[in-house]
Short mmCIF file of C-alpha atoms in Angstrom, two decimals:
data_model
loop_
_atom_site.label_atom_id
_atom_site.label_comp_id
_atom_site.label_asym_id
_atom_site.label_seq_id
_atom_site.Cartn_x
_atom_site.Cartn_y
_atom_site.Cartn_z
CA MET G 1 133.09 105.84 113.97
CA ARG G 2 131.19 108.85 115.31
CA LEU G 3 132.46 111.04 112.45
CA ARG G 4 131.43 108.38 109.95
CA ASN G 5 127.91 108.31 111.40
CA ILE G 6 127.68 112.09 111.23
CA LEU G 7 128.88 112.14 107.62
CA TYR G 8 126.40 109.40 106.72
CA ARG G 9 123.53 111.35 108.26
CA VAL G 10 124.55 114.51 106.40
CA TYR G 11 124.84 112.57 103.14
CA SER G 12 121.43 110.93 103.64
CA PHE G 13 119.86 114.28 104.50
CA LEU G 14 121.25 115.96 101.39
CA PHE G 15 120.49 112.96 99.17
CA SER G 16 116.83 113.17 100.24
CA PHE G 17 116.34 116.93 100.02
CA ILE G 18 118.41 117.95 96.99
CA PRO G 19 116.75 115.71 94.33
CA ILE G 20 113.26 116.84 95.37
CA GLY G 21 114.21 120.51 95.22
CA VAL G 22 116.15 120.22 91.97
CA SER G 23 113.41 118.29 90.20
CA ASN G 24 110.77 120.79 91.33
CA TYR G 25 112.85 123.67 89.95
CA LYS G 26 113.51 121.83 86.68
CA PHE G 27 109.94 120.67 86.05
CA ARG G 28 108.43 124.04 86.97
CA LYS G 29 110.75 125.88 84.60
CA THR G 30 110.79 123.49 81.64
CA LEU G 31 107.34 121.88 81.80
CA LEU G 32 104.75 123.24 84.20
CA LEU G 33 105.03 127.00 83.67
CA PRO G 34 104.98 126.70 79.85
CA LEU G 35 102.14 124.19 80.09
CA TYR G 36 100.09 126.44 82.35
CA SER G 37 100.69 129.38 80.04
CA LYS G 38 99.30 127.32 77.17
CA PHE G 39 96.26 126.24 79.20
CA TYR G 40 95.62 129.81 80.36
CA ILE G 41 95.81 131.24 76.83
CA ARG G 42 93.55 128.47 75.52
CA ARG G 43 90.95 129.28 78.16
CA GLN G 44 91.11 133.02 77.44
CA GLN G 45 90.74 132.42 73.70
CA GLY G 46 87.93 129.96 74.27
CA GLY G 47 85.87 132.57 76.03
CA GLY G 48 84.36 129.98 78.35
CA ILE G 49 82.76 130.90 81.64
CA ASN G 50 85.36 130.89 84.39
CA LEU G 51 83.77 131.15 87.79
CA SER G 52 87.20 131.50 89.37
CA ASN G 53 88.09 134.75 87.56
CA ASP G 54 87.32 136.84 90.63
CA PRO G 55 90.75 137.11 92.38
CA GLU G 56 89.06 137.75 95.71
CA ARG G 57 86.82 134.69 95.52
CA GLN G 58 88.97 132.24 97.44
CA LEU G 59 90.44 134.93 99.67
CA ARG G 60 86.94 135.77 100.85
CA GLN G 61 86.57 132.11 101.74
CA ASN G 62 89.70 132.57 103.88
CA SER G 63 91.18 129.40 102.43
CA LYS G 64 93.33 128.13 99.61
CA THR G 65 92.57 124.94 97.72
CA VAL G 66 95.11 122.16 97.29
CA ILE G 67 94.79 120.06 94.14
CA TYR G 68 96.50 116.76 93.46
CA MET G 69 97.17 117.17 89.77
CA VAL G 70 97.96 114.78 86.93
CA GLN G 71 98.12 115.91 83.31
CA ARG G 72 98.96 113.96 80.19
CA GLU G 73 102.35 115.63 80.03
CA THR G 74 103.34 114.81 83.63
CA THR G 75 104.40 111.20 83.26
CA PHE G 76 106.80 111.46 86.21
CA SER G 77 103.92 110.80 88.64
CA GLY G 78 104.18 107.07 87.84
CA GLY G 79 101.49 104.44 87.55
CA LEU G 80 98.18 104.02 89.36
CA SER G 81 99.54 102.87 92.73
CA ASP G 82 102.23 105.59 92.70
CA ARG G 83 99.53 108.19 92.15
CA PHE G 84 97.34 106.69 94.87
CA ARG G 85 100.14 107.03 97.42
CA GLY G 86 100.68 110.65 96.36
CA ILE G 87 96.97 111.42 96.63
CA ILE G 88 96.69 109.89 100.08
CA SER G 89 99.84 111.62 101.36
CA ILE G 90 98.68 115.07 100.28
CA TYR G 91 95.12 114.49 101.49
CA ALA G 92 96.46 113.48 104.92
CA GLU G 93 98.33 116.77 105.25
CA CYS G 94 95.37 118.80 103.98
CA LYS G 95 93.18 117.05 106.52
CA ARG G 96 95.67 117.91 109.27
CA GLN G 97 95.70 121.57 108.22
CA ASN G 98 91.96 121.68 107.43
CA LEU G 99 92.63 122.73 103.82
CA PRO G 100 90.21 121.94 100.96
CA PHE G 101 91.55 119.08 98.84
CA ARG G 102 90.66 118.27 95.25
CA ILE G 103 91.84 115.81 92.57
CA VAL G 104 92.39 116.38 88.85
CA PHE G 105 93.44 113.15 87.13
CA GLU G 106 93.90 113.43 83.38
CA PRO G 107 93.69 112.33 80.62
CA LEU G 108 91.39 109.65 82.02
CA HIS G 109 88.65 110.96 84.30
CA ILE G 110 89.19 109.16 87.59
CA GLN G 111 85.56 109.68 88.64
CA ASP G 112 84.55 107.27 85.85
CA TYR G 113 86.20 104.52 87.90
CA ILE G 114 86.19 105.60 91.55
CA GLN G 115 83.96 108.23 93.08
CA PRO G 116 83.95 110.41 96.23
CA ASN G 117 82.99 108.48 99.35
CA GLN G 118 83.05 110.42 102.64
CA TYR G 119 84.92 113.45 101.24
CA ASP G 120 84.06 115.26 98.00
CA TRP G 121 87.34 115.85 96.14
CA GLN G 122 85.80 116.82 92.80
CA ILE G 123 86.37 120.18 91.15
CA ARG G 124 84.73 121.65 88.06
CA ASN G 125 86.97 122.40 85.10
CA GLU G 126 86.02 126.08 85.18
CA ASP G 127 87.19 126.33 88.78
CA ILE G 128 90.73 125.18 88.01
CA ILE G 129 93.07 128.16 87.88
CA TRP G 130 95.82 128.12 85.24
CA ASP G 131 97.04 131.67 85.83
CA THR G 132 100.38 131.24 87.62
CA ASP G 133 99.95 134.59 89.34
CA ARG G 134 97.16 132.92 91.27
CA CYS G 135 98.13 129.24 91.39
CA TYR G 136 101.39 127.51 92.26
CA PRO G 137 102.22 124.26 90.42
CA CYS G 138 104.93 122.16 92.06
CA THR G 139 106.36 118.64 92.21
CA ILE G 140 107.31 116.35 95.10
CA LEU G 141 108.81 113.14 93.76
CA THR G 142 110.21 109.97 95.30
CA TYR G 143 113.81 108.94 94.68
CA ARG G 144 114.42 106.15 97.21
CA HIS G 145 112.91 102.69 96.72
CA ASN G 146 112.56 102.27 100.49
CA LEU G 147 109.36 104.24 101.11
CA LYS G 148 109.76 103.86 104.86
CA ASN G 149 113.07 105.76 104.84
CA PRO G 150 112.46 108.36 107.58
CA ILE G 151 114.70 111.01 106.03
CA GLN G 152 112.95 110.82 102.66
CA ARG G 153 109.56 111.02 104.36
CA TYR G 154 110.72 114.02 106.38
CA ALA G 155 112.02 115.72 103.24
CA GLN G 156 108.77 115.16 101.35
CA ILE G 157 106.50 116.41 104.11
CA THR G 158 108.80 119.41 104.66
CA PHE G 159 108.56 120.40 101.00
CA LEU G 160 104.79 119.89 101.00
CA ARG G 161 104.28 122.10 104.05
CA HIS G 162 106.56 124.72 102.53
CA PHE G 163 104.48 124.76 99.32
CA LEU G 164 101.19 124.86 101.24
CA ARG G 165 102.33 128.02 103.05
CA LYS G 166 102.61 129.93 99.77
CA ARG G 167 100.07 132.71 99.29
CA TYR G 168 98.24 131.47 96.22
CA GLU G 169 94.59 130.64 95.69
CA GLN G 170 95.41 127.14 94.51
CA ILE G 171 98.41 124.88 95.09
CA HIS G 172 98.73 122.22 92.38
CA VAL G 173 100.88 119.30 93.52
CA TYR G 174 102.24 116.72 91.08
CA SER G 175 103.55 113.92 93.22
CA ASN G 176 104.12 110.26 94.03
CA MET G 177 105.23 111.02 97.59
CA ALA G 178 104.68 108.46 100.34
CA THR G 179 104.17 109.94 103.80
CA ALA G 180 100.87 108.40 104.96
CA GLU G 181 101.66 104.70 104.73
CA ASP G 182 100.45 103.78 108.22
CA ASN G 183 96.83 104.74 107.58
CA PHE G 184 96.67 104.39 103.80
CA GLY G 185 93.61 102.10 103.84
CA GLN G 186 91.56 104.34 106.14
CA LEU G 187 92.29 107.50 104.16
CA PHE G 188 91.68 105.74 100.83
CA GLU G 189 88.21 104.69 101.98
CA GLU G 190 87.46 108.23 103.13
CA LEU G 191 88.17 109.47 99.61
CA PHE G 192 87.04 106.68 97.29
CA LYS G 193 84.38 104.12 96.53
CA PRO G 194 84.01 102.15 93.29
CA SER G 195 81.79 103.56 90.57
CA LYS G 196 78.63 101.63 89.75
CA GLU G 197 80.25 99.88 86.78
CA LEU G 198 83.42 99.07 88.70
CA GLN G 199 81.43 97.69 91.65
CA GLU G 200 79.43 95.46 89.31
CA GLN G 201 82.64 93.98 87.91
CA ILE G 202 84.10 93.51 91.40
CA ASP G 203 80.94 91.75 92.57
CA HIS G 204 81.01 89.45 89.54
CA HIS G 205 84.61 88.36 90.10
CA LEU G 206 84.14 87.98 93.86
CA LYS G 207 81.24 85.64 93.18
CA GLN G 208 83.43 83.53 90.88
CA LEU G 209 86.18 83.40 93.51
CA GLY G 210 83.94 82.62 96.47
CA GLY G 211 83.86 86.04 98.14
CA LYS G 212 86.24 88.31 100.01
CA GLY G 213 89.11 86.58 101.75
CA SER G 214 88.39 83.18 100.22
CA TYR G 215 91.18 83.24 97.62
CA ILE G 216 94.81 84.24 97.31
CA SER G 217 96.45 86.32 94.60
CA MET G 218 99.75 86.34 92.74
CA THR G 219 101.12 89.31 90.80
CA PHE G 220 103.82 89.28 88.14
CA ARG G 221 105.24 92.63 87.00
CA PHE G 222 107.16 92.04 83.77
CA ARG G 223 107.12 95.62 82.40
CA GLN G 224 108.25 95.18 78.76
CA LEU G 225 110.34 92.09 79.52
CA LEU G 226 108.22 89.85 77.26
CA GLY G 227 107.82 92.46 74.53
CA ASP G 228 104.06 92.92 74.84
CA PHE G 229 103.74 95.87 77.27
CA LYS G 230 104.57 99.54 76.72
CA GLU G 231 106.90 100.75 79.49
CA GLY G 232 110.57 101.11 80.31
CA GLY G 233 112.93 98.33 81.35
CA ASP G 234 114.80 95.48 79.71
CA VAL G 235 113.41 93.29 76.93
CA LEU G 236 114.27 89.61 76.87
CA PRO G 237 115.55 88.24 73.56
CA ALA G 238 112.72 86.45 71.79
CA GLU G 239 114.43 83.08 72.06
CA LYS G 240 114.60 83.31 75.87
CA ARG G 241 111.01 84.38 76.57
CA GLU G 242 109.35 80.94 76.44
CA GLU G 243 111.80 79.48 78.96
CA TYR G 244 111.22 82.38 81.33
CA ILE G 245 107.44 82.13 80.97
CA GLN G 246 107.58 78.43 81.88
CA LEU G 247 109.66 79.29 84.95
CA CYS G 248 106.94 81.72 86.05
CA ILE G 249 104.21 79.14 85.42
CA LYS G 250 106.06 76.65 87.64
CA CYS G 251 106.02 79.26 90.40
CA VAL G 252 102.22 79.50 90.16
CA GLU G 253 101.93 75.71 90.27
CA ARG G 254 104.24 75.58 93.30
CA ILE G 255 102.10 78.05 95.24
CA HIS G 256 99.01 76.06 94.23
CA GLN G 257 100.52 72.90 95.71
CA GLN G 258 101.17 74.80 98.96
CA THR G 259 97.62 76.19 99.13
CA ILE G 260 95.41 73.31 97.95
CA GLY G 261 91.76 74.26 98.29
CA LYS G 262 92.35 77.96 97.61
CA LYS G 263 91.61 79.58 94.30
CA ILE G 264 94.44 81.70 92.96
CA LEU G 265 93.84 85.02 91.20
CA VAL G 266 96.83 85.74 88.95
CA THR G 267 97.40 89.26 87.65
CA ALA G 268 100.16 90.45 85.33
CA ASP G 269 100.97 93.22 82.90
CA SER G 270 101.74 90.66 80.18
CA SER G 271 98.83 89.20 78.21
CA LEU G 272 101.28 86.78 76.63
CA PHE G 273 102.14 85.28 80.02
CA LEU G 274 98.52 85.06 81.16
CA ASP G 275 97.50 83.33 77.92
CA LYS G 276 100.36 80.83 78.24
CA LEU G 277 99.51 80.21 81.90
CA TYR G 278 95.85 79.56 81.13
CA SER G 279 96.71 77.19 78.29
CA LYS G 280 99.22 75.26 80.39
CA ILE G 281 96.88 74.74 83.35
CA TYR G 282 93.81 73.81 81.32
CA GLU G 283 95.48 72.22 78.29
CA ASP G 284 94.26 68.72 79.14
CA GLY G 285 90.63 69.79 78.72
CA ASN G 286 89.62 68.29 82.06
CA SER G 287 89.25 71.61 83.85
CA ARG G 288 87.27 74.71 83.05
CA PRO G 289 87.35 78.04 84.93
CA SER G 290 83.61 77.85 85.57
CA THR G 291 83.73 74.77 87.78
CA ASN G 292 84.26 74.69 91.53
CA GLN G 293 87.28 72.43 91.12
CA ASP G 294 89.23 74.97 89.12
CA TRP G 295 91.81 76.87 91.11
CA LEU G 296 93.24 79.34 88.58
CA TYR G 297 91.39 82.58 87.98
CA ILE G 298 92.40 85.23 85.47
CA ILE G 299 90.40 88.42 85.01
CA PRO G 300 90.00 88.94 81.25
CA GLY G 301 91.21 92.11 79.61
CA LYS G 302 94.32 94.08 78.79
CA VAL G 303 96.15 96.46 81.13
CA VAL G 304 98.33 99.48 80.33
CA HIS G 305 100.69 101.68 82.32
CA MET G 306 98.98 105.04 82.86
CA GLY G 307 102.28 106.89 82.66
CA PHE G 308 103.00 105.54 79.17
CA THR G 309 99.59 105.11 77.51
CA PHE G 310 97.22 108.08 77.26
CA ASP G 311 94.66 107.04 74.64
CA ALA G 312 93.43 103.64 75.78
CA ASP G 313 89.77 102.69 75.84
CA GLU G 314 87.87 103.19 79.10
CA LYS G 315 87.53 99.42 79.48
CA VAL G 316 91.31 99.05 79.36
CA TYR G 317 91.82 101.58 82.14
CA MET G 318 88.99 99.95 84.09
CA LYS G 319 90.95 96.68 84.22
CA SER G 320 93.65 98.28 86.42
CA PHE G 321 91.04 99.40 88.95
CA VAL G 322 89.37 95.97 88.92
CA ASP G 323 92.73 94.27 89.53
CA PHE G 324 93.57 96.68 92.35
CA PHE G 325 90.38 96.07 94.32
CA MET G 326 90.41 92.33 93.68
CA LEU G 327 93.96 92.08 95.02
CA SER G 328 92.84 93.96 98.11
CA TYR G 329 90.13 91.36 98.82
CA ALA G 330 92.50 88.35 98.69
CA SER G 331 93.42 86.67 101.97
CA VAL G 332 97.08 86.72 100.96
CA THR G 333 98.62 88.89 98.25
CA TYR G 334 101.77 87.38 96.78
CA GLN G 335 104.19 89.35 94.65
CA VAL G 336 106.58 87.23 92.58
CA THR G 337 110.10 88.64 92.40
CA ASP G 338 113.51 87.91 90.96
CA LYS G 339 116.27 89.92 89.31
CA LEU G 340 114.19 90.47 86.16
CA LEU G 341 110.70 91.05 87.56
CA MET G 342 109.93 94.50 88.91
CA ASN G 343 109.13 94.79 92.61
CA SER G 344 105.88 96.68 92.11
CA GLY G 345 104.02 98.87 94.54
CA PHE G 346 100.68 97.85 92.97
CA PRO G 347 99.98 94.59 94.87
CA LYS G 348 101.65 95.97 97.99
CA ARG G 349 99.36 99.00 98.06
CA ALA G 350 96.29 96.86 97.31
CA SER G 351 97.25 94.74 100.31
CA MET G 352 97.50 97.89 102.43
CA LEU G 353 93.99 98.85 101.34
CA GLY G 354 92.55 95.43 102.22
CA GLU G 355 94.76 95.01 105.30
CA ASN G 356 95.52 91.45 104.22
CA GLN G 357 98.77 89.48 104.29
CA TYR G 358 101.41 90.59 101.82
CA LYS G 359 104.20 88.19 100.89
CA GLU G 360 106.99 88.21 98.35
CA VAL G 361 107.95 84.91 96.75
CA ARG G 362 111.02 84.21 94.63
CA LEU G 363 110.81 82.38 91.33
#
């Protein structure tokens, strides 16, 4: 038994460390270094002003800068909530080491949606270094679904600290690591506040729902199950989709019966499901979403997965941020699960931000 425990610990240790190291080596060699070479050449040919061209500039400041980096080509960082957990994890370590921390989030400009709050994480384009003699791009990815796994967390923070010790002017980290879960909400609020436009939308929807903490939320994560969302995963045959949609609608109605008097905000990545849900609840014509008696609330608009869609309209990207903050303000955040629905980190992380109740409910 003792030998088995030792072997299990060794296996777990290797299973946590090896994938992170191998993926960093692979992505640096096949993606990041060629990409940085292209960016560097483009900047040199462009002849733009580069205020970071003085190699002694940051050394004189006696500090290196750490940048959480997302580029169009780096889809492995995941969706919005995956990127948030990576940002917060790296910021927490930079804060501990008193290192300057910045965020580059492309192709959408994150500052169009959320802006610096207590800490200014912005960096000008001309101050980003693409010369790999002076910057070190690296990856720290997550391979275990259990984000609280202590060995995975130890492996991720060990790699991060190793990279931060490197003698470069900038360390560019591409990551969805999760090592600051216990104080996610506090660190998020240090970094971010909604932009003016986002805050206006949040205020509007809160007014419709009765204010913070006065409603509950339910999230369905279909991926491309119903054939109307661009992402990976299984696709249900067309003839089986209607039956599955009705099963999901019954789940919403069941939660409504258990929470009479509470409005329910329903979010999903499938417009088809949301349209069917709305039609089913209000098909008799006796209820309208503008009346106080109505309990179902759906925020209009389409959502996309940021790791799969790079050219959406700003309003489409805005919807994901609206959903995230609105979930955080619910009194209870439900995530609906079964063998087909994805167990998403999006509502879970929103609940962590709002410090509300998070519950998973089976279909």
